[in-house]
mmCIF file of C-alpha atoms in Angstrom:
data_model
loop_
_atom_site.group_PDB
_atom_site.id
_atom_site.type_symbol
_atom_site.label_atom_id
_atom_site.label_comp_id
_atom_site.label_asym_id
_atom_site.label_seq_id
_atom_site.Cartn_x
_atom_site.Cartn_y
_atom_site.Cartn_z
ATOM 1 C CA UNK A 1 -99.390 267.653 -259.554
ATOM 2 C CA UNK A 2 -102.711 267.498 -256.398
ATOM 3 C CA UNK A 3 -101.526 267.152 -253.162
ATOM 4 C CA UNK A 4 -100.838 264.129 -251.096
ATOM 5 C CA UNK A 5 -103.219 265.475 -248.048
ATOM 6 C CA UNK A 6 -107.509 265.961 -248.496
ATOM 7 C CA UNK A 7 -108.458 269.541 -246.862
ATOM 8 C CA UNK A 8 -112.256 268.909 -246.036
ATOM 9 C CA UNK A 9 -112.888 272.095 -246.411
ATOM 10 C CA UNK A 10 -115.879 274.863 -247.028
ATOM 11 C CA UNK A 11 -117.474 275.314 -250.969
ATOM 12 C CA UNK A 12 -114.927 277.404 -253.066
ATOM 13 C CA UNK A 13 -115.685 280.362 -254.476
ATOM 14 C CA UNK A 14 -118.918 280.132 -256.843
ATOM 15 C CA UNK A 15 -118.916 276.499 -256.511
ATOM 16 C CA UNK A 16 -121.195 274.448 -256.123
ATOM 17 C CA UNK A 17 -123.702 275.381 -259.394
ATOM 18 C CA UNK A 18 -126.031 273.304 -260.434
ATOM 19 C CA UNK A 19 -127.364 272.894 -263.415
ATOM 20 C CA UNK A 20 -131.802 272.234 -262.949
ATOM 21 C CA UNK A 21 -134.099 270.332 -265.585
ATOM 22 C CA UNK A 22 -137.868 270.879 -265.422
ATOM 23 C CA UNK A 23 -138.242 267.297 -263.960
ATOM 24 C CA UNK A 24 -140.143 265.254 -266.150
ATOM 25 C CA UNK A 25 -144.241 263.967 -266.892
ATOM 26 C CA UNK A 26 -145.140 260.533 -265.892
ATOM 27 C CA UNK A 27 -144.546 259.260 -268.605
ATOM 28 C CA UNK A 28 -141.501 259.967 -268.913
ATOM 29 C CA UNK A 29 -138.043 258.365 -268.093
ATOM 30 C CA UNK A 30 -136.755 259.668 -264.735
ATOM 31 C CA UNK A 31 -133.969 262.405 -264.743
ATOM 32 C CA UNK A 32 -130.820 261.273 -265.287
ATOM 33 C CA UNK A 33 -127.758 262.104 -263.074
ATOM 34 C CA UNK A 34 -124.573 263.226 -263.576
ATOM 35 C CA UNK A 35 -121.960 264.751 -260.980
ATOM 36 C CA UNK A 36 -118.997 266.508 -262.041
ATOM 37 C CA UNK A 37 -116.164 267.714 -260.421
ATOM 38 C CA UNK A 38 -112.075 267.892 -262.280
ATOM 39 C CA UNK A 39 -109.210 266.569 -261.652
ATOM 40 C CA UNK A 40 -107.586 269.721 -261.569
ATOM 41 C CA UNK A 41 -108.776 270.957 -257.870
ATOM 42 C CA UNK A 42 -107.216 271.296 -255.280
ATOM 43 C CA UNK A 43 -108.669 268.501 -253.120
ATOM 44 C CA UNK A 44 -111.191 270.447 -251.322
ATOM 45 C CA UNK A 45 -113.259 269.755 -253.624
ATOM 46 C CA UNK A 46 -112.855 266.274 -253.860
ATOM 47 C CA UNK A 47 -113.761 265.871 -250.218
ATOM 48 C CA UNK A 48 -117.082 268.663 -250.653
ATOM 49 C CA UNK A 49 -118.264 266.691 -253.787
ATOM 50 C CA UNK A 50 -117.529 262.776 -252.742
ATOM 51 C CA UNK A 51 -119.654 264.146 -250.193
ATOM 52 C CA UNK A 52 -122.563 265.781 -252.260
ATOM 53 C CA UNK A 53 -122.748 262.703 -253.345
ATOM 54 C CA UNK A 54 -123.433 260.591 -250.870
ATOM 55 C CA UNK A 55 -126.255 262.669 -249.644
ATOM 56 C CA UNK A 56 -127.288 262.274 -254.138
ATOM 57 C CA UNK A 57 -126.756 259.554 -254.512
ATOM 58 C CA UNK A 58 -128.519 258.636 -250.988
ATOM 59 C CA UNK A 59 -131.798 260.969 -252.345
ATOM 60 C CA UNK A 60 -131.439 259.184 -255.502
ATOM 61 C CA UNK A 61 -132.470 255.749 -254.555
ATOM 62 C CA UNK A 62 -134.921 255.955 -252.854
ATOM 63 C CA UNK A 63 -136.701 259.138 -254.247
ATOM 64 C CA UNK A 64 -138.749 258.004 -257.371
ATOM 65 C CA UNK A 65 -137.991 260.985 -259.518
ATOM 66 C CA UNK A 66 -134.896 260.579 -260.140
ATOM 67 C CA UNK A 67 -132.946 258.035 -261.541
ATOM 68 C CA UNK A 68 -131.416 255.425 -259.856
ATOM 69 C CA UNK A 69 -127.746 255.185 -260.861
ATOM 70 C CA UNK A 70 -125.623 258.904 -260.215
ATOM 71 C CA UNK A 71 -122.239 259.631 -262.539
ATOM 72 C CA UNK A 72 -119.333 260.779 -260.510
ATOM 73 C CA UNK A 73 -116.344 262.692 -262.859
ATOM 74 C CA UNK A 74 -113.657 261.670 -260.917
ATOM 75 C CA UNK A 75 -109.954 262.723 -262.021
ATOM 76 C CA UNK A 76 -107.445 259.291 -262.710
ATOM 77 C CA UNK A 77 -105.102 257.918 -260.678
ATOM 78 C CA UNK A 78 -102.940 255.524 -258.832
ATOM 79 C CA UNK A 79 -103.825 254.912 -254.515
ATOM 80 C CA UNK A 80 -101.717 251.843 -253.595
ATOM 81 C CA UNK A 81 -101.577 249.470 -257.277
ATOM 82 C CA UNK A 82 -104.909 250.506 -258.080
ATOM 83 C CA UNK A 83 -107.100 253.253 -259.537
ATOM 84 C CA UNK A 84 -109.299 255.963 -257.893
ATOM 85 C CA UNK A 85 -112.360 254.816 -259.291
ATOM 86 C CA UNK A 86 -111.707 251.199 -259.544
ATOM 87 C CA UNK A 87 -112.115 251.307 -255.952
ATOM 88 C CA UNK A 88 -114.692 253.711 -255.704
ATOM 89 C CA UNK A 89 -116.711 251.577 -257.472
ATOM 90 C CA UNK A 90 -115.937 247.913 -255.877
ATOM 91 C CA UNK A 91 -115.406 249.568 -252.558
ATOM 92 C CA UNK A 92 -117.536 252.332 -252.859
ATOM 93 C CA UNK A 93 -115.061 255.027 -250.861
ATOM 94 C CA UNK A 94 -113.003 257.312 -252.002
ATOM 95 C CA UNK A 95 -109.481 256.914 -249.403
ATOM 96 C CA UNK A 96 -107.879 259.506 -250.682
ATOM 97 C CA UNK A 97 -109.452 262.714 -250.496
ATOM 98 C CA UNK A 98 -113.127 261.208 -248.369
ATOM 99 C CA UNK A 99 -111.949 257.940 -245.910
ATOM 100 C CA UNK A 100 -114.181 256.373 -243.695
ATOM 101 C CA UNK A 101 -117.195 257.816 -245.815
ATOM 102 C CA UNK A 102 -118.653 254.917 -248.413
ATOM 103 C CA UNK A 103 -120.493 255.884 -250.746
ATOM 104 C CA UNK A 104 -123.849 254.533 -251.925
ATOM 105 C CA UNK A 105 -123.358 251.958 -254.491
ATOM 106 C CA UNK A 106 -125.626 254.012 -256.834
ATOM 107 C CA UNK A 107 -122.623 256.438 -257.235
ATOM 108 C CA UNK A 108 -120.731 255.529 -259.913
ATOM 109 C CA UNK A 109 -116.929 256.641 -260.872
ATOM 110 C CA UNK A 110 -116.187 257.172 -264.755
ATOM 111 C CA UNK A 111 -112.917 259.137 -265.426
ATOM 112 C CA UNK A 112 -114.315 261.717 -268.830
ATOM 113 C CA UNK A 113 -116.056 264.829 -268.357
ATOM 114 C CA UNK A 114 -118.152 264.026 -271.480
ATOM 115 C CA UNK A 115 -119.011 260.455 -270.418
ATOM 116 C CA UNK A 116 -120.039 261.845 -266.518
ATOM 117 C CA UNK A 117 -122.992 263.947 -268.250
ATOM 118 C CA UNK A 118 -123.702 262.137 -271.154
ATOM 119 C CA UNK A 119 -127.589 262.172 -270.948
ATOM 120 C CA UNK A 120 -127.674 263.356 -267.561
ATOM 121 C CA UNK A 121 -131.209 265.715 -267.000
ATOM 122 C CA UNK A 122 -128.832 267.405 -263.781
ATOM 123 C CA UNK A 123 -125.557 268.350 -263.688
ATOM 124 C CA UNK A 124 -123.848 269.229 -259.844
ATOM 125 C CA UNK A 125 -120.644 271.020 -260.930
ATOM 126 C CA UNK A 126 -118.301 270.981 -257.240
ATOM 127 C CA UNK A 127 -115.530 272.997 -259.329
ATOM 128 C CA UNK A 128 -113.162 276.321 -257.912
ATOM 129 C CA UNK A 129 -113.970 279.306 -259.637
ATOM 130 C CA UNK A 130 -110.185 279.537 -260.624
ATOM 131 C CA UNK A 131 -110.322 275.755 -262.788
ATOM 132 C CA UNK A 132 -113.731 277.709 -264.349
ATOM 133 C CA UNK A 133 -111.627 277.377 -267.556
ATOM 134 C CA UNK A 134 -109.812 274.234 -267.868
ATOM 135 C CA UNK A 135 -113.773 272.515 -266.889
ATOM 136 C CA UNK A 136 -115.705 275.586 -269.623
ATOM 137 C CA UNK A 137 -113.211 274.381 -272.339
ATOM 138 C CA UNK A 138 -113.439 271.113 -272.321
ATOM 139 C CA UNK A 139 -118.033 271.537 -271.896
ATOM 140 C CA UNK A 140 -117.356 274.244 -274.736
ATOM 141 C CA UNK A 141 -117.457 276.774 -272.089
ATOM 142 C CA UNK A 142 -115.599 279.917 -272.600
ATOM 143 C CA UNK A 143 -115.119 283.649 -269.857
ATOM 144 C CA UNK A 144 -115.973 286.210 -271.841
ATOM 145 C CA UNK A 145 -113.850 289.867 -271.262
ATOM 146 C CA UNK A 146 -116.893 291.088 -269.739
ATOM 147 C CA UNK A 147 -115.792 292.596 -266.489
ATOM 148 C CA UNK A 148 -118.071 290.423 -263.755
ATOM 149 C CA UNK A 149 -119.274 287.731 -265.073
ATOM 150 C CA UNK A 150 -120.802 285.184 -263.261
ATOM 151 C CA UNK A 151 -120.075 281.304 -263.153
ATOM 152 C CA UNK A 152 -124.026 280.274 -263.479
ATOM 153 C CA UNK A 153 -123.636 283.255 -265.813
ATOM 154 C CA UNK A 154 -120.989 281.309 -268.310
ATOM 155 C CA UNK A 155 -122.975 277.988 -268.102
ATOM 156 C CA UNK A 156 -126.126 279.609 -268.247
ATOM 157 C CA UNK A 157 -125.555 281.744 -271.517
ATOM 158 C CA UNK A 158 -123.172 278.772 -273.700
ATOM 159 C CA UNK A 159 -125.155 276.263 -272.256
ATOM 160 C CA UNK A 160 -128.827 277.435 -273.023
ATOM 161 C CA UNK A 161 -129.999 275.997 -269.740
ATOM 162 C CA UNK A 162 -131.010 277.464 -266.661
ATOM 163 C CA UNK A 163 -128.559 276.992 -263.592
ATOM 164 C CA UNK A 164 -129.079 277.195 -259.807
ATOM 165 C CA UNK A 165 -126.226 277.744 -256.911
ATOM 166 C CA UNK A 166 -125.901 276.193 -253.289
ATOM 167 C CA UNK A 167 -123.811 277.930 -251.133
ATOM 168 C CA UNK A 168 -123.613 277.145 -247.220
ATOM 169 C CA UNK A 169 -121.302 277.207 -244.693
ATOM 170 C CA UNK A 170 -120.636 273.214 -245.284
ATOM 171 C CA UNK A 171 -117.370 271.628 -244.417
ATOM 172 C CA UNK A 172 -116.924 268.471 -246.499
ATOM 173 C CA UNK A 173 -115.267 266.410 -243.056
ATOM 174 C CA UNK A 174 -119.382 267.647 -241.364
ATOM 175 C CA UNK A 175 -121.222 267.341 -244.626
ATOM 176 C CA UNK A 176 -120.009 263.531 -244.607
ATOM 177 C CA UNK A 177 -120.503 262.516 -241.576
ATOM 178 C CA UNK A 178 -123.939 263.549 -241.475
ATOM 179 C CA UNK A 179 -123.577 266.434 -238.927
ATOM 180 C CA UNK A 180 -126.524 269.559 -239.005
ATOM 181 C CA UNK A 181 -126.535 272.592 -241.539
ATOM 182 C CA UNK A 182 -127.872 274.574 -243.448
ATOM 183 C CA UNK A 183 -127.385 275.535 -246.964
ATOM 184 C CA UNK A 184 -129.097 278.487 -249.639
ATOM 185 C CA UNK A 185 -129.905 277.555 -252.881
ATOM 186 C CA UNK A 186 -130.645 280.234 -254.804
ATOM 187 C CA UNK A 187 -132.238 279.728 -258.339
ATOM 188 C CA UNK A 188 -133.776 282.196 -261.532
ATOM 189 C CA UNK A 189 -136.415 280.034 -261.341
ATOM 190 C CA UNK A 190 -138.088 278.673 -258.463
ATOM 191 C CA UNK A 191 -138.981 275.135 -259.520
ATOM 192 C CA UNK A 192 -136.193 273.738 -260.297
ATOM 193 C CA UNK A 193 -134.234 275.279 -256.654
ATOM 194 C CA UNK A 194 -137.068 273.275 -256.137
ATOM 195 C CA UNK A 195 -136.228 270.472 -258.047
ATOM 196 C CA UNK A 196 -132.811 270.315 -256.511
ATOM 197 C CA UNK A 197 -134.093 271.410 -252.886
ATOM 198 C CA UNK A 198 -135.677 267.990 -253.165
ATOM 199 C CA UNK A 199 -132.420 265.947 -254.671
ATOM 200 C CA UNK A 200 -130.045 267.020 -252.425
ATOM 201 C CA UNK A 201 -132.285 267.899 -248.887
ATOM 202 C CA UNK A 202 -131.393 265.235 -245.719
ATOM 203 C CA UNK A 203 -132.863 265.306 -241.788
ATOM 204 C CA UNK A 204 -129.276 267.115 -241.328
ATOM 205 C CA UNK A 205 -129.034 268.888 -244.803
ATOM 206 C CA UNK A 206 -131.894 271.582 -244.264
ATOM 207 C CA UNK A 207 -132.335 273.757 -247.357
ATOM 208 C CA UNK A 208 -133.905 277.328 -248.096
ATOM 209 C CA UNK A 209 -134.610 277.861 -252.033
ATOM 210 C CA UNK A 210 -133.793 281.944 -252.418
ATOM 211 C CA UNK A 211 -134.995 283.632 -255.876
ATOM 212 C CA UNK A 212 -131.917 286.227 -255.801
ATOM 213 C CA UNK A 213 -129.310 284.072 -257.159
ATOM 214 C CA UNK A 214 -126.788 285.750 -258.125
ATOM 215 C CA UNK A 215 -126.686 287.558 -254.471
ATOM 216 C CA UNK A 216 -126.225 283.110 -253.258
ATOM 217 C CA UNK A 217 -123.152 282.974 -256.049
ATOM 218 C CA UNK A 218 -121.764 286.384 -254.546
ATOM 219 C CA UNK A 219 -121.569 285.963 -251.971
ATOM 220 C CA UNK A 220 -119.311 282.095 -251.331
ATOM 221 C CA UNK A 221 -116.188 284.384 -253.517
ATOM 222 C CA UNK A 222 -117.076 287.184 -251.908
ATOM 223 C CA UNK A 223 -116.776 285.531 -248.405
ATOM 224 C CA UNK A 224 -112.748 284.278 -249.536
ATOM 225 C CA UNK A 225 -111.529 287.225 -249.322
ATOM 226 C CA UNK A 226 -113.271 288.626 -245.400
ATOM 227 C CA UNK A 227 -111.419 285.316 -244.694
ATOM 228 C CA UNK A 228 -108.027 285.748 -246.089
ATOM 229 C CA UNK A 229 -108.436 289.184 -244.030
ATOM 230 C CA UNK A 230 -109.222 287.354 -240.636
ATOM 231 C CA UNK A 231 -106.483 285.319 -241.057
ATOM 232 C CA UNK A 232 -104.286 288.138 -241.362
ATOM 233 C CA UNK A 233 -105.278 288.861 -237.887
ATOM 234 C CA UNK A 234 -105.036 286.530 -236.710
ATOM 235 C CA UNK A 235 -101.419 285.609 -237.927
ATOM 236 C CA UNK A 236 -99.970 288.509 -235.800
ATOM 237 C CA UNK A 237 -102.327 287.609 -233.048
ATOM 238 C CA UNK A 238 -104.659 290.126 -233.206
ATOM 239 C CA UNK A 239 -108.394 288.304 -230.876
ATOM 240 C CA UNK A 240 -111.201 287.646 -231.255
ATOM 241 C CA UNK A 241 -112.287 291.538 -230.953
ATOM 242 C CA UNK A 242 -110.312 292.352 -233.804
ATOM 243 C CA UNK A 243 -111.459 289.095 -236.481
ATOM 244 C CA UNK A 244 -115.111 289.789 -235.630
ATOM 245 C CA UNK A 245 -114.566 293.291 -236.313
ATOM 246 C CA UNK A 246 -113.478 292.313 -239.857
ATOM 247 C CA UNK A 247 -115.339 289.582 -240.520
ATOM 248 C CA UNK A 248 -118.622 292.856 -239.295
ATOM 249 C CA UNK A 249 -116.769 295.270 -241.956
ATOM 250 C CA UNK A 250 -116.213 292.689 -243.751
ATOM 251 C CA UNK A 251 -119.829 291.774 -244.633
ATOM 252 C CA UNK A 252 -120.993 295.127 -244.723
ATOM 253 C CA UNK A 253 -117.911 295.769 -248.457
ATOM 254 C CA UNK A 254 -120.489 292.390 -249.364
ATOM 255 C CA UNK A 255 -123.369 293.515 -248.906
ATOM 256 C CA UNK A 256 -122.284 296.623 -251.385
ATOM 257 C CA UNK A 257 -119.949 295.137 -253.695
ATOM 258 C CA UNK A 258 -123.568 293.038 -254.473
ATOM 259 C CA UNK A 259 -125.621 295.600 -254.933
ATOM 260 C CA UNK A 260 -123.083 297.507 -256.254
ATOM 261 C CA UNK A 261 -123.033 294.798 -258.934
ATOM 262 C CA UNK A 262 -126.349 293.493 -259.433
ATOM 263 C CA UNK A 263 -127.221 292.634 -263.123
ATOM 264 C CA UNK A 264 -131.524 293.094 -262.504
ATOM 265 C CA UNK A 265 -130.800 295.486 -259.426
ATOM 266 C CA UNK A 266 -132.208 293.378 -257.433
ATOM 267 C CA UNK A 267 -130.394 292.449 -254.423
ATOM 268 C CA UNK A 268 -132.272 290.994 -250.630
ATOM 269 C CA UNK A 269 -130.424 291.776 -247.111
ATOM 270 C CA UNK A 270 -132.008 289.048 -246.365
ATOM 271 C CA UNK A 271 -130.025 287.138 -248.073
ATOM 272 C CA UNK A 272 -127.035 288.047 -246.223
ATOM 273 C CA UNK A 273 -128.569 286.644 -243.014
ATOM 274 C CA UNK A 274 -129.259 283.468 -245.386
ATOM 275 C CA UNK A 275 -126.210 280.276 -244.386
ATOM 276 C CA UNK A 276 -124.301 281.913 -247.424
ATOM 277 C CA UNK A 277 -123.941 285.265 -245.635
ATOM 278 C CA UNK A 278 -123.355 285.565 -242.769
ATOM 279 C CA UNK A 279 -123.569 281.870 -241.818
ATOM 280 C CA UNK A 280 -120.795 281.198 -244.240
ATOM 281 C CA UNK A 281 -118.485 283.758 -243.585
ATOM 282 C CA UNK A 282 -118.222 283.050 -240.207
ATOM 283 C CA UNK A 283 -117.719 279.950 -240.495
ATOM 284 C CA UNK A 284 -115.262 279.906 -243.253
ATOM 285 C CA UNK A 285 -113.574 282.889 -240.810
ATOM 286 C CA UNK A 286 -112.525 280.293 -237.976
ATOM 287 C CA UNK A 287 -112.348 277.797 -240.039
ATOM 288 C CA UNK A 288 -111.565 277.974 -244.250
ATOM 289 C CA UNK A 289 -109.268 277.153 -246.004
ATOM 290 C CA UNK A 290 -108.374 280.974 -246.611
ATOM 291 C CA UNK A 291 -107.748 281.310 -243.410
ATOM 292 C CA UNK A 292 -105.159 279.244 -242.142
ATOM 293 C CA UNK A 293 -103.365 279.902 -245.321
ATOM 294 C CA UNK A 294 -103.700 284.228 -244.716
ATOM 295 C CA UNK A 295 -103.050 282.636 -241.211
ATOM 296 C CA UNK A 296 -99.506 281.128 -242.552
ATOM 297 C CA UNK A 297 -98.741 283.830 -244.553
ATOM 298 C CA UNK A 298 -97.648 286.022 -241.803
ATOM 299 C CA UNK A 299 -95.247 284.002 -239.486
ATOM 300 C CA UNK A 300 -93.379 282.129 -242.645
ATOM 301 C CA UNK A 301 -92.239 286.109 -243.833
ATOM 302 C CA UNK A 302 -91.979 286.239 -240.490
ATOM 303 C CA UNK A 303 -90.145 283.533 -239.848
ATOM 304 C CA UNK A 304 -88.922 281.935 -243.740
ATOM 305 C CA UNK A 305 -89.324 283.893 -246.190
ATOM 306 C CA UNK A 306 -87.395 287.883 -245.468
ATOM 307 C CA UNK A 307 -89.891 289.415 -246.075
ATOM 308 C CA UNK A 308 -91.069 287.486 -249.583
ATOM 309 C CA UNK A 309 -95.283 287.973 -250.870
ATOM 310 C CA UNK A 310 -96.463 284.417 -251.256
ATOM 311 C CA UNK A 311 -99.737 284.830 -253.825
ATOM 312 C CA UNK A 312 -103.386 285.442 -252.149
ATOM 313 C CA UNK A 313 -106.388 283.981 -253.686
ATOM 314 C CA UNK A 314 -107.485 284.926 -257.047
ATOM 315 C CA UNK A 315 -111.186 286.336 -255.746
ATOM 316 C CA UNK A 316 -109.086 289.557 -254.553
ATOM 317 C CA UNK A 317 -107.438 290.134 -257.502
ATOM 318 C CA UNK A 318 -110.196 289.965 -259.827
ATOM 319 C CA UNK A 319 -111.671 291.564 -257.150
ATOM 320 C CA UNK A 320 -109.256 294.032 -257.034
ATOM 321 C CA UNK A 321 -109.393 294.108 -261.143
ATOM 322 C CA UNK A 322 -113.161 295.479 -261.410
ATOM 323 C CA UNK A 323 -113.305 297.639 -259.016
ATOM 324 C CA UNK A 324 -109.887 299.090 -259.285
ATOM 325 C CA UNK A 325 -112.163 299.708 -263.956
ATOM 326 C CA UNK A 326 -114.683 301.053 -261.699
ATOM 327 C CA UNK A 327 -113.063 303.648 -259.999
ATOM 328 C CA UNK A 328 -114.722 302.136 -256.344
ATOM 329 C CA UNK A 329 -111.576 300.912 -255.145
ATOM 330 C CA UNK A 330 -111.499 303.342 -252.165
ATOM 331 C CA UNK A 331 -114.989 302.226 -251.159
ATOM 332 C CA UNK A 332 -113.849 298.831 -250.459
ATOM 333 C CA UNK A 333 -110.823 299.291 -247.854
ATOM 334 C CA UNK A 334 -110.745 295.605 -246.533
ATOM 335 C CA UNK A 335 -111.080 293.881 -250.366
ATOM 336 C CA UNK A 336 -108.711 296.178 -251.282
ATOM 337 C CA UNK A 337 -106.103 295.554 -248.444
ATOM 338 C CA UNK A 338 -106.177 291.841 -248.582
ATOM 339 C CA UNK A 339 -104.918 292.075 -253.094
ATOM 340 C CA UNK A 340 -102.071 294.790 -251.582
ATOM 341 C CA UNK A 341 -100.675 291.902 -248.443
ATOM 342 C CA UNK A 342 -100.898 289.150 -250.646
ATOM 343 C CA UNK A 343 -100.439 290.528 -254.749
ATOM 344 C CA UNK A 344 -98.315 294.333 -253.521
ATOM 345 C CA UNK A 345 -96.319 292.615 -251.314
ATOM 346 C CA UNK A 346 -98.013 294.936 -248.223
ATOM 347 C CA UNK A 347 -97.062 294.427 -244.891
ATOM 348 C CA UNK A 348 -99.800 291.958 -243.129
ATOM 349 C CA UNK A 349 -100.304 295.975 -241.068
ATOM 350 C CA UNK A 350 -102.079 297.306 -243.454
ATOM 351 C CA UNK A 351 -104.802 295.149 -242.263
ATOM 352 C CA UNK A 352 -105.039 296.639 -239.175
ATOM 353 C CA UNK A 353 -104.669 300.498 -240.509
ATOM 354 C CA UNK A 354 -107.044 299.709 -242.496
ATOM 355 C CA UNK A 355 -109.953 298.728 -239.288
ATOM 356 C CA UNK A 356 -108.731 301.869 -238.482
ATOM 357 C CA UNK A 357 -109.354 303.836 -241.025
ATOM 358 C CA UNK A 358 -112.142 302.302 -242.657
ATOM 359 C CA UNK A 359 -115.471 304.671 -244.098
ATOM 360 C CA UNK A 360 -117.584 302.979 -241.028
ATOM 361 C CA UNK A 361 -115.291 304.413 -238.147
ATOM 362 C CA UNK A 362 -115.425 308.612 -239.933
#
């Protein structure tokens, strides 16, 4: 089931992917919009989904090149005796996952994925990577056996469309409150990236488009591993100096991982200076859900669990298995330490040992 309390958190790993459609000519119908996020995902994605829907709905209504109606796939559930889709379509507010923020009236909630996607030229996926299989099954997509495969790759290969990726330091409730923030769109086809920039940008949601799409997407995944390490340090009350070391060393491992596993060999270090890189990393390490969970793990082990381990983030396991497959575990000690603490029963204090003996200090 779904947790009761919404977590107005950061974009999850590999979230969201944007399906780009080429702009239509003036004599063709305006592109229709489908807005997709599944009911199996955690509430953070629901709140982020609704926050982005506010932007898209407002811009689609104001800009002539886009169709006015935005269809948003919503997991159907009952809130105070009413269907959530009915509440959204009548009261224009996601009262459960983003209360207090009105949605534009042209955002229409639909309970079926197929209905949201049908006829749409532009699809915006707000899907945490660990739940992509359920979504892919419903849309005819499956994940291959290859080691490293990005969500955008799966969508691109199975649906035969271009995919751009949006990542950044974007906390959902702050986006909804229209507090200033930046974000990054990575696109292999610049025209499509600029199309999504037009659809999504506002005076307080500023977008940079880069052609390093894979790196943008990897940043969104890898920063969560680093945030878990930062959370462990918070749980041990290590202080800000230690957390700064985690962020710096974690960023270096993110860059090294991206360069090693880039499919086309083009990774720009400048991409890590965009919002998708260092900005998102800092925000996640200081306020993100993964950091808070890791801090709680350290405290709960001492107070409640008698040393038993809670399961860590799926991203750390996926990355560790890839590194082990390639014989590169020792080159990524911070990523490895997070995995081993979360999944192999290593003590949380292993994070400090990792920092002390990190190859950067040798």
